[in-house]
PDB file of C-alpha atoms in Angstrom:
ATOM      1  CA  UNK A   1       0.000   0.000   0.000  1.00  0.00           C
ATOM      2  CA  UNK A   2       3.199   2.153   0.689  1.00  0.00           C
ATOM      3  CA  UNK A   3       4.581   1.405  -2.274  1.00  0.00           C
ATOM      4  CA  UNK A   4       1.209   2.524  -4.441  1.00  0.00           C
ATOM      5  CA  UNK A   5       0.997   5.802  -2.514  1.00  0.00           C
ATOM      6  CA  UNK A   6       4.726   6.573  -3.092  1.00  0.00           C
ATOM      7  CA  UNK A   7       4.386   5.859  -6.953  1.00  0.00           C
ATOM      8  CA  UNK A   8       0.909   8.495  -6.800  1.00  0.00           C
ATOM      9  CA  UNK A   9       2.865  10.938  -4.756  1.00  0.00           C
ATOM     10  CA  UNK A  10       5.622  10.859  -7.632  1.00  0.00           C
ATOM     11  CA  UNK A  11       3.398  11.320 -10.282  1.00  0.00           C
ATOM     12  CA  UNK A  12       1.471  14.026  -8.987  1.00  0.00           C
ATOM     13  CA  UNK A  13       5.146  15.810  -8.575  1.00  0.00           C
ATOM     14  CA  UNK A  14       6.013  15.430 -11.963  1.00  0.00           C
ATOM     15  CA  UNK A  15       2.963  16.624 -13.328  1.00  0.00           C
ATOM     16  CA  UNK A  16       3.020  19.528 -11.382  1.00  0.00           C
ATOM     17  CA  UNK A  17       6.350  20.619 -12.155  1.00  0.00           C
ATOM     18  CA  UNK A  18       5.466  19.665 -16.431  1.00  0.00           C
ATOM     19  CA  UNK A  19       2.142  21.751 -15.748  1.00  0.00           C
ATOM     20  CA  UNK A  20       4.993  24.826 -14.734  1.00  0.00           C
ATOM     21  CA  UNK A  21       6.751  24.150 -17.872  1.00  0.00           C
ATOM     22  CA  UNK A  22       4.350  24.071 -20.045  1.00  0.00           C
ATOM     23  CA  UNK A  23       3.056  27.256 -17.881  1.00  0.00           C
ATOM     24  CA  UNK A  24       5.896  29.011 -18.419  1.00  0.00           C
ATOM     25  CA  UNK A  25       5.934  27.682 -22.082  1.00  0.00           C
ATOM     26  CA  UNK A  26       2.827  29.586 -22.925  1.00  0.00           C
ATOM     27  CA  UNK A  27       3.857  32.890 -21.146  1.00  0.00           C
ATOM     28  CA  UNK A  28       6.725  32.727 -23.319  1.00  0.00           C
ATOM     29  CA  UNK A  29       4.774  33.214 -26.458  1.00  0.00           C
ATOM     30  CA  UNK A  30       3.750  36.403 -25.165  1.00  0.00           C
ATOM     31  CA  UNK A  31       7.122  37.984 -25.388  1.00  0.00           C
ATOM     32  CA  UNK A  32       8.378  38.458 -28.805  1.00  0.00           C
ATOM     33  CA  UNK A  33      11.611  36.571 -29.183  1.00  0.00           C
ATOM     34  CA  UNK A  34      11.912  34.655 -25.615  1.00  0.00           C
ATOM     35  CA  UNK A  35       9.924  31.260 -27.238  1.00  0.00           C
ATOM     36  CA  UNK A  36      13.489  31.446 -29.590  1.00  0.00           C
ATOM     37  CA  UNK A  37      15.775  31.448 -26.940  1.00  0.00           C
ATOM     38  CA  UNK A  38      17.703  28.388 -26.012  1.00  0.00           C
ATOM     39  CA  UNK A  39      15.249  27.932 -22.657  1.00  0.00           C
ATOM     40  CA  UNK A  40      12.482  28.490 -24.994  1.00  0.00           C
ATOM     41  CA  UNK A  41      13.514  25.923 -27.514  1.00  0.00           C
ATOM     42  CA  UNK A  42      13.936  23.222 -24.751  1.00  0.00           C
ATOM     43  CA  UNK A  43      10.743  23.936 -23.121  1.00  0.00           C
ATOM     44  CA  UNK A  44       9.360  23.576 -26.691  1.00  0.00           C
ATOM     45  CA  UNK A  45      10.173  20.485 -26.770  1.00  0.00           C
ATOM     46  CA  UNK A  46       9.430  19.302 -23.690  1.00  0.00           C
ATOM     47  CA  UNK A  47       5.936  20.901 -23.969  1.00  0.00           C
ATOM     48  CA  UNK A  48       4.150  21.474 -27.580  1.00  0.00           C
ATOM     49  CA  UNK A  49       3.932  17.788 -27.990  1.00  0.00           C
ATOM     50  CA  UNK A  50       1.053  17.591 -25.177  1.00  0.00           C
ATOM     51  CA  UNK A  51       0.350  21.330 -26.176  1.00  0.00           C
ATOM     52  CA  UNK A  52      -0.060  20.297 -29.590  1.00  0.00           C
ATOM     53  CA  UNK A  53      -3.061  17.390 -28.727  1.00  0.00           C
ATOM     54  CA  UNK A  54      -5.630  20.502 -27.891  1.00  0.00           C
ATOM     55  CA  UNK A  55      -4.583  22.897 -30.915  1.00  0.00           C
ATOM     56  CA  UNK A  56      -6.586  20.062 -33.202  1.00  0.00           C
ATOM     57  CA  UNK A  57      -9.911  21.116 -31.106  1.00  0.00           C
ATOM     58  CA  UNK A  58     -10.918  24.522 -33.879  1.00  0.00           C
ATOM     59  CA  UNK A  59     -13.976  24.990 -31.515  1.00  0.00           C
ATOM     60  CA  UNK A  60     -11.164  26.360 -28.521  1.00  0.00           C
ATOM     61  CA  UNK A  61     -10.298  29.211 -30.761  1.00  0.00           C
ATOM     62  CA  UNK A  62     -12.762  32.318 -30.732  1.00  0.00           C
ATOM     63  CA  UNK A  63     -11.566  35.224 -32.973  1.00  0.00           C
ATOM     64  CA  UNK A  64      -8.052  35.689 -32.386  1.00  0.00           C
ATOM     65  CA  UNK A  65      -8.405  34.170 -28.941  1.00  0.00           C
ATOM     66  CA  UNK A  66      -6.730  30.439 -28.298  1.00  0.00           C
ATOM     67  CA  UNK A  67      -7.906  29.096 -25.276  1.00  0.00           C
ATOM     68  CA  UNK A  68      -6.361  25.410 -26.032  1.00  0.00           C
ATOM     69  CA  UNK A  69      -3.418  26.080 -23.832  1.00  0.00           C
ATOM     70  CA  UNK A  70      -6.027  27.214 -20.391  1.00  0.00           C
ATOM     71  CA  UNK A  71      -7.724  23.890 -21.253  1.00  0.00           C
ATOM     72  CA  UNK A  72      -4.454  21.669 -21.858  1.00  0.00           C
ATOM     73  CA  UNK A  73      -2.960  23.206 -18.225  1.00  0.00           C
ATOM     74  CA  UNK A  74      -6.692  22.219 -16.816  1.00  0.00           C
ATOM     75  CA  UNK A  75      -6.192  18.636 -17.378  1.00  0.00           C
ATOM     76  CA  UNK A  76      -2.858  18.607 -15.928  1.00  0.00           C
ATOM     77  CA  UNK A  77      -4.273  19.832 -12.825  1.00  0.00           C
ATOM     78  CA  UNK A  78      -6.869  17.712 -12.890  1.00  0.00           C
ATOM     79  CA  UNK A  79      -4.672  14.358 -13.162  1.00  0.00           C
ATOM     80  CA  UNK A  80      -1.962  16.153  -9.973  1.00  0.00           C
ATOM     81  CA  UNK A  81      -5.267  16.531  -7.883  1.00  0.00           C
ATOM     82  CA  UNK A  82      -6.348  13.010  -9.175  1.00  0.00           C
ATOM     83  CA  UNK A  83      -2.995  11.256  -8.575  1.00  0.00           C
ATOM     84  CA  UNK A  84      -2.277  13.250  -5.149  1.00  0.00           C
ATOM     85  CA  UNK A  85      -6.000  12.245  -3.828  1.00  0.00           C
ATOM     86  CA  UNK A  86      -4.617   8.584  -4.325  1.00  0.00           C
ATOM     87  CA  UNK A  87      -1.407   9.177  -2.869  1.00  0.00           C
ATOM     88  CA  UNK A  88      -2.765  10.382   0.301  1.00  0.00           C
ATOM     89  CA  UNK A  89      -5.169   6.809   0.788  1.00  0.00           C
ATOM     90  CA  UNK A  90      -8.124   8.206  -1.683  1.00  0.00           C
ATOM     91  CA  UNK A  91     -10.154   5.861  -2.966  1.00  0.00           C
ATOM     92  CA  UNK A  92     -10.256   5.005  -7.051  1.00  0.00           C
ATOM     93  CA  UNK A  93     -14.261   4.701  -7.713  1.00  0.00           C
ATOM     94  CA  UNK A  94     -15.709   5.322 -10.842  1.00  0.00           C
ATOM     95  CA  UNK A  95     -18.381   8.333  -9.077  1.00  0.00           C
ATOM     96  CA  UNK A  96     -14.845  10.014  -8.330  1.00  0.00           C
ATOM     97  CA  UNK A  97     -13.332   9.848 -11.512  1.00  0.00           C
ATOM     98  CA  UNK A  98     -16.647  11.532 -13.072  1.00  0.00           C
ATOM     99  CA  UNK A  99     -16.999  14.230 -10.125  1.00  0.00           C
ATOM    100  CA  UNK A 100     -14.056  15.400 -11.420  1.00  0.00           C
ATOM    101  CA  UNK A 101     -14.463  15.420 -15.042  1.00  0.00           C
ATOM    102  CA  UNK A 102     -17.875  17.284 -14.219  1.00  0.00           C
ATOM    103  CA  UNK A 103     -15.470  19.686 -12.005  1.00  0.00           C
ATOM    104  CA  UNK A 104     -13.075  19.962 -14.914  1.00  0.00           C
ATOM    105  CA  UNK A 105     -14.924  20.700 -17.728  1.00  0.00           C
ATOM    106  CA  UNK A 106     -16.793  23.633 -14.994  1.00  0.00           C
ATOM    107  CA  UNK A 107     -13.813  24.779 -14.802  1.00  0.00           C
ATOM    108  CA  UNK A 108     -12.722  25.052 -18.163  1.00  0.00           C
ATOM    109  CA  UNK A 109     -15.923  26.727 -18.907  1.00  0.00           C
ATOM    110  CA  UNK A 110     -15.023  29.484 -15.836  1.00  0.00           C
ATOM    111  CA  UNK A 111     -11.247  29.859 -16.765  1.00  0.00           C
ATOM    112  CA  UNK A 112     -12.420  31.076 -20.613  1.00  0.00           C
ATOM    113  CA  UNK A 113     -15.219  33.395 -19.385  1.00  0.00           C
ATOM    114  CA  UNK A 114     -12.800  34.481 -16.536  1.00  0.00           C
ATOM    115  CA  UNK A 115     -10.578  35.181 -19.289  1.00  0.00           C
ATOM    116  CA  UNK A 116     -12.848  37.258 -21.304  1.00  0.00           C
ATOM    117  CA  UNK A 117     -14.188  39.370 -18.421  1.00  0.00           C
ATOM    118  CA  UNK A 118     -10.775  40.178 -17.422  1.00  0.00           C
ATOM    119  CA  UNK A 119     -10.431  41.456 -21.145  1.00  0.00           C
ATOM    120  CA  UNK A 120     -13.396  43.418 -21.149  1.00  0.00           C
ATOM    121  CA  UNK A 121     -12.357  44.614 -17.733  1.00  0.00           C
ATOM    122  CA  UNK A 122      -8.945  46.026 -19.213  1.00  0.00           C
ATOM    123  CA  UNK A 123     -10.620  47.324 -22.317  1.00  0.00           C
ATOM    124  CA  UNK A 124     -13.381  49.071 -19.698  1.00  0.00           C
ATOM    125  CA  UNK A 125     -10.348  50.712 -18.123  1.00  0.00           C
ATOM    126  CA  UNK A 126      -8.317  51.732 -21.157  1.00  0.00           C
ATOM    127  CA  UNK A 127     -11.130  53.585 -22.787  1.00  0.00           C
ATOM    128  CA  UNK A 128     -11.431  55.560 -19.630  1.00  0.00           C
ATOM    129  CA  UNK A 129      -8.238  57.162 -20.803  1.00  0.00           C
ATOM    130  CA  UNK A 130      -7.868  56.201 -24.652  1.00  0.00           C
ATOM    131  CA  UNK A 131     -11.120  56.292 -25.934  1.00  0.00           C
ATOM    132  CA  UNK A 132     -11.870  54.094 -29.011  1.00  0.00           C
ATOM    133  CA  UNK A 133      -8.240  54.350 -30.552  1.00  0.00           C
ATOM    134  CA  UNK A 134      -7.705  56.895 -32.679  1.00  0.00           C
ATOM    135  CA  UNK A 135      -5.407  54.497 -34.824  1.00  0.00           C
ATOM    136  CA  UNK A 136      -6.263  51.636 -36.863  1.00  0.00           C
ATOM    137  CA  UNK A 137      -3.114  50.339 -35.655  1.00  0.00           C
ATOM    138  CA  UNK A 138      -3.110  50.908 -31.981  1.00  0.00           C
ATOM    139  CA  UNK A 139      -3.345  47.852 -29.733  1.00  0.00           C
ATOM    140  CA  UNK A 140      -6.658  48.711 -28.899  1.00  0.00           C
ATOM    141  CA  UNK A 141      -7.990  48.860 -32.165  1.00  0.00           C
ATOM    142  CA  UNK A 142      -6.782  45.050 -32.554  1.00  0.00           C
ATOM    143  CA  UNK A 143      -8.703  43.985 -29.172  1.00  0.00           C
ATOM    144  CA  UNK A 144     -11.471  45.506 -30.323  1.00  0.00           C
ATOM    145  CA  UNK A 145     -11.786  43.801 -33.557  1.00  0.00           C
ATOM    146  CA  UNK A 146     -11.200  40.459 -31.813  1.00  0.00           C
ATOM    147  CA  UNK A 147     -13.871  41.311 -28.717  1.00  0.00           C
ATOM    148  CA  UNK A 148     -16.342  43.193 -31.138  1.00  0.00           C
ATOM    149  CA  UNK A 149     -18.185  40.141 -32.390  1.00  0.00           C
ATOM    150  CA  UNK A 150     -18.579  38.381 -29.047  1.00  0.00           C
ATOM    151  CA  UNK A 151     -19.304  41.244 -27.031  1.00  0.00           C
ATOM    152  CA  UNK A 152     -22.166  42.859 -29.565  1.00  0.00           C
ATOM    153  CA  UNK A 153     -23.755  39.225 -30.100  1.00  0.00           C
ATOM    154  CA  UNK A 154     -24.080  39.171 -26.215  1.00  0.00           C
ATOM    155  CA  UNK A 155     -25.309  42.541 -25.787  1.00  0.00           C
ATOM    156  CA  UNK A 156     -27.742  41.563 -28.707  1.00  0.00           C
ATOM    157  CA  UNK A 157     -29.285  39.124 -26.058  1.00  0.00           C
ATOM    158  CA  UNK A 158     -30.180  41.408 -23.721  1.00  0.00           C
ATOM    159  CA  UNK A 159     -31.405  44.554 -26.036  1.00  0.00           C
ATOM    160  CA  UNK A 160     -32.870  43.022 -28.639  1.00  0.00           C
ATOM    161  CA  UNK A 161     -33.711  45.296 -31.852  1.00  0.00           C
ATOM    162  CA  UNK A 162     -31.887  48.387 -30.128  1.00  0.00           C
ATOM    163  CA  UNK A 163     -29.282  50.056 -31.391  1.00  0.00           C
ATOM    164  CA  UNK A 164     -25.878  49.168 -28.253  1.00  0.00           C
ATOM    165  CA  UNK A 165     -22.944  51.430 -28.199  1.00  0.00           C
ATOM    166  CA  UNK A 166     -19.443  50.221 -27.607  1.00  0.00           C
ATOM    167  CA  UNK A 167     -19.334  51.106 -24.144  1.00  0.00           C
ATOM    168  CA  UNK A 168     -22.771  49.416 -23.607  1.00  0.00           C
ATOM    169  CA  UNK A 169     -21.965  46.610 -25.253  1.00  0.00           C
ATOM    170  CA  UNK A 170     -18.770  46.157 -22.953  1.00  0.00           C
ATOM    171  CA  UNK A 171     -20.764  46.713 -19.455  1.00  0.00           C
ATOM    172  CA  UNK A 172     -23.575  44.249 -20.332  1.00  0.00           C
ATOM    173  CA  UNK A 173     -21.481  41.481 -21.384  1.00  0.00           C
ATOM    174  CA  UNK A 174     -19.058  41.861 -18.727  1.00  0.00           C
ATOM    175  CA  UNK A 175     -22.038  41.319 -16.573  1.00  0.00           C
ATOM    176  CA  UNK A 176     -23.392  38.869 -17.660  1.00  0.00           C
ATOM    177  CA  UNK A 177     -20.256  36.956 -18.511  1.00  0.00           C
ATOM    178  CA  UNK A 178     -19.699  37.302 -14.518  1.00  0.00           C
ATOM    179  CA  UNK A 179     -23.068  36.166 -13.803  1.00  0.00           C
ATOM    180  CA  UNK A 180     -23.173  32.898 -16.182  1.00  0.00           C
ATOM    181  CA  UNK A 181     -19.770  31.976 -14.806  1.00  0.00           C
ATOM    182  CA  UNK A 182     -21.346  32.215 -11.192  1.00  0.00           C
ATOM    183  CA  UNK A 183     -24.090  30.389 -12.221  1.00  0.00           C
ATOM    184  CA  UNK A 184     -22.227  27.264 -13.760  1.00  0.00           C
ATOM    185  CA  UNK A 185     -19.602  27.380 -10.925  1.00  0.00           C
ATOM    186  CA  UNK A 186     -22.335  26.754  -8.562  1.00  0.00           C
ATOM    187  CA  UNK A 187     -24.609  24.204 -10.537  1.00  0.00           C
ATOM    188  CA  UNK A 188     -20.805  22.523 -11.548  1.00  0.00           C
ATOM    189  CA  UNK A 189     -20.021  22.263  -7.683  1.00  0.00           C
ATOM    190  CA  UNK A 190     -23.616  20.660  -6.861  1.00  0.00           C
ATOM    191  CA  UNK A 191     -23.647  18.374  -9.576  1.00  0.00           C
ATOM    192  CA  UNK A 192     -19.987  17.399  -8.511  1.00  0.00           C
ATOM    193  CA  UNK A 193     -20.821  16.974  -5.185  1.00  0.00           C
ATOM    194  CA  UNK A 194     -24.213  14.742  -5.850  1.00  0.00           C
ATOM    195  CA  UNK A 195     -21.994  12.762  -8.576  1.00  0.00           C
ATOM    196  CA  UNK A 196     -19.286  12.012  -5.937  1.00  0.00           C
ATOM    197  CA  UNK A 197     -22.147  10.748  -3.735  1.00  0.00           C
ATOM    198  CA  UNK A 198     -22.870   7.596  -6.157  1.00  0.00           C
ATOM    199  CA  UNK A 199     -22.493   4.621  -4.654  1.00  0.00           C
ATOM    200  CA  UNK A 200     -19.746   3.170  -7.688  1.00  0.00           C
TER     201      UNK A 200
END
């Protein structure tokens, strides 16, 4: 029994430190140059080759948004809480194993709209003191093409056949982003908890 919770304990370490890597592998990307780097290159390999199993899934891509890499890190977290449950006498039953997936896919759902708020959030806050963007080529302009679609569709929802400004458009999907994820983080944790309950 020793012997199985030493070999859990190990694997939840390792995947823990590869979910860092491939962490660190993704904030890389966002600095022009540093995925090029020797470190870069090695944590390339070591990571796009999982990375690379959730860039097949089109549906994970919104716009110039890619949110394969939040979802790839989700299911390593999922498998260290999995293996370090086991490692500390948790028992392996199937009700478990599908608590969690329930609890994982929730949370993939709340890391993307997370994401998105805290976009809107930022954009809310830079128009406070830029405006619109004066510049087609401003880094503003290019979040706003991206959020545009998703943030008018939204706001589309909620004032139906009325003409939405930018600014209105921002504020009512930004609340009501919030509010869905809420909403599925709380029917996610019930429907974990009464899964987990099963008798299997």
């Amino acid at each position: 029994m020793m012997n199985t919770n030493f070999i859990f304990s190990v694997l939840a370490s390792v995947i823990s430190i590869y979910t860092i890597l491939c962490f660190i592998r993704v904030m890389l990307t966002w600095f022009p140059g540093a995925e090029y780097s020797k470190f870069g290159q090695v944590l390339s390999q070591m990571c796009d080759p999982y990375l690379g199993l959730f860039r097949r899934f089109r549906f994970l891509r919104f716009s110039s948004f890619d949110f394969t890499p939040a979802i790839a890190l989700c299911v390593l977290m999922a498998a260290q809480t999995l293996f370090s449950s086991l490692s500390m006498g948790g028992s392996f039953r199937f009700s478990t194993l599908l608590a969690m997936l329930v609890m994982l896919i929730g949370n993939i759902f709340t890391s993307v709209l997370g994401f998105i708020a805290l976009i809107i959030v930022i954009r809310l806050i830079a128009y406070l003191f830029v405006g619109d963007g004066n510049s087609s080529y401003s880094i503003w302009s290019v979040v706003d093409r991206s959020i545009s679609p998703l943030i008018f569709r939204i706001a589309g929802l909620v004032f139906r056949n009325q003409p939405i400004s930018f600014v209105k458009a921002l504020v009512t999907s930004l609340i009501t982003v919030v509010l869905f994820s809420f909403l599925i983080s709380y029917c996610i944790r019930i429907l974990g908890n009464l899964i987990s309950m099963l008798p299997f």
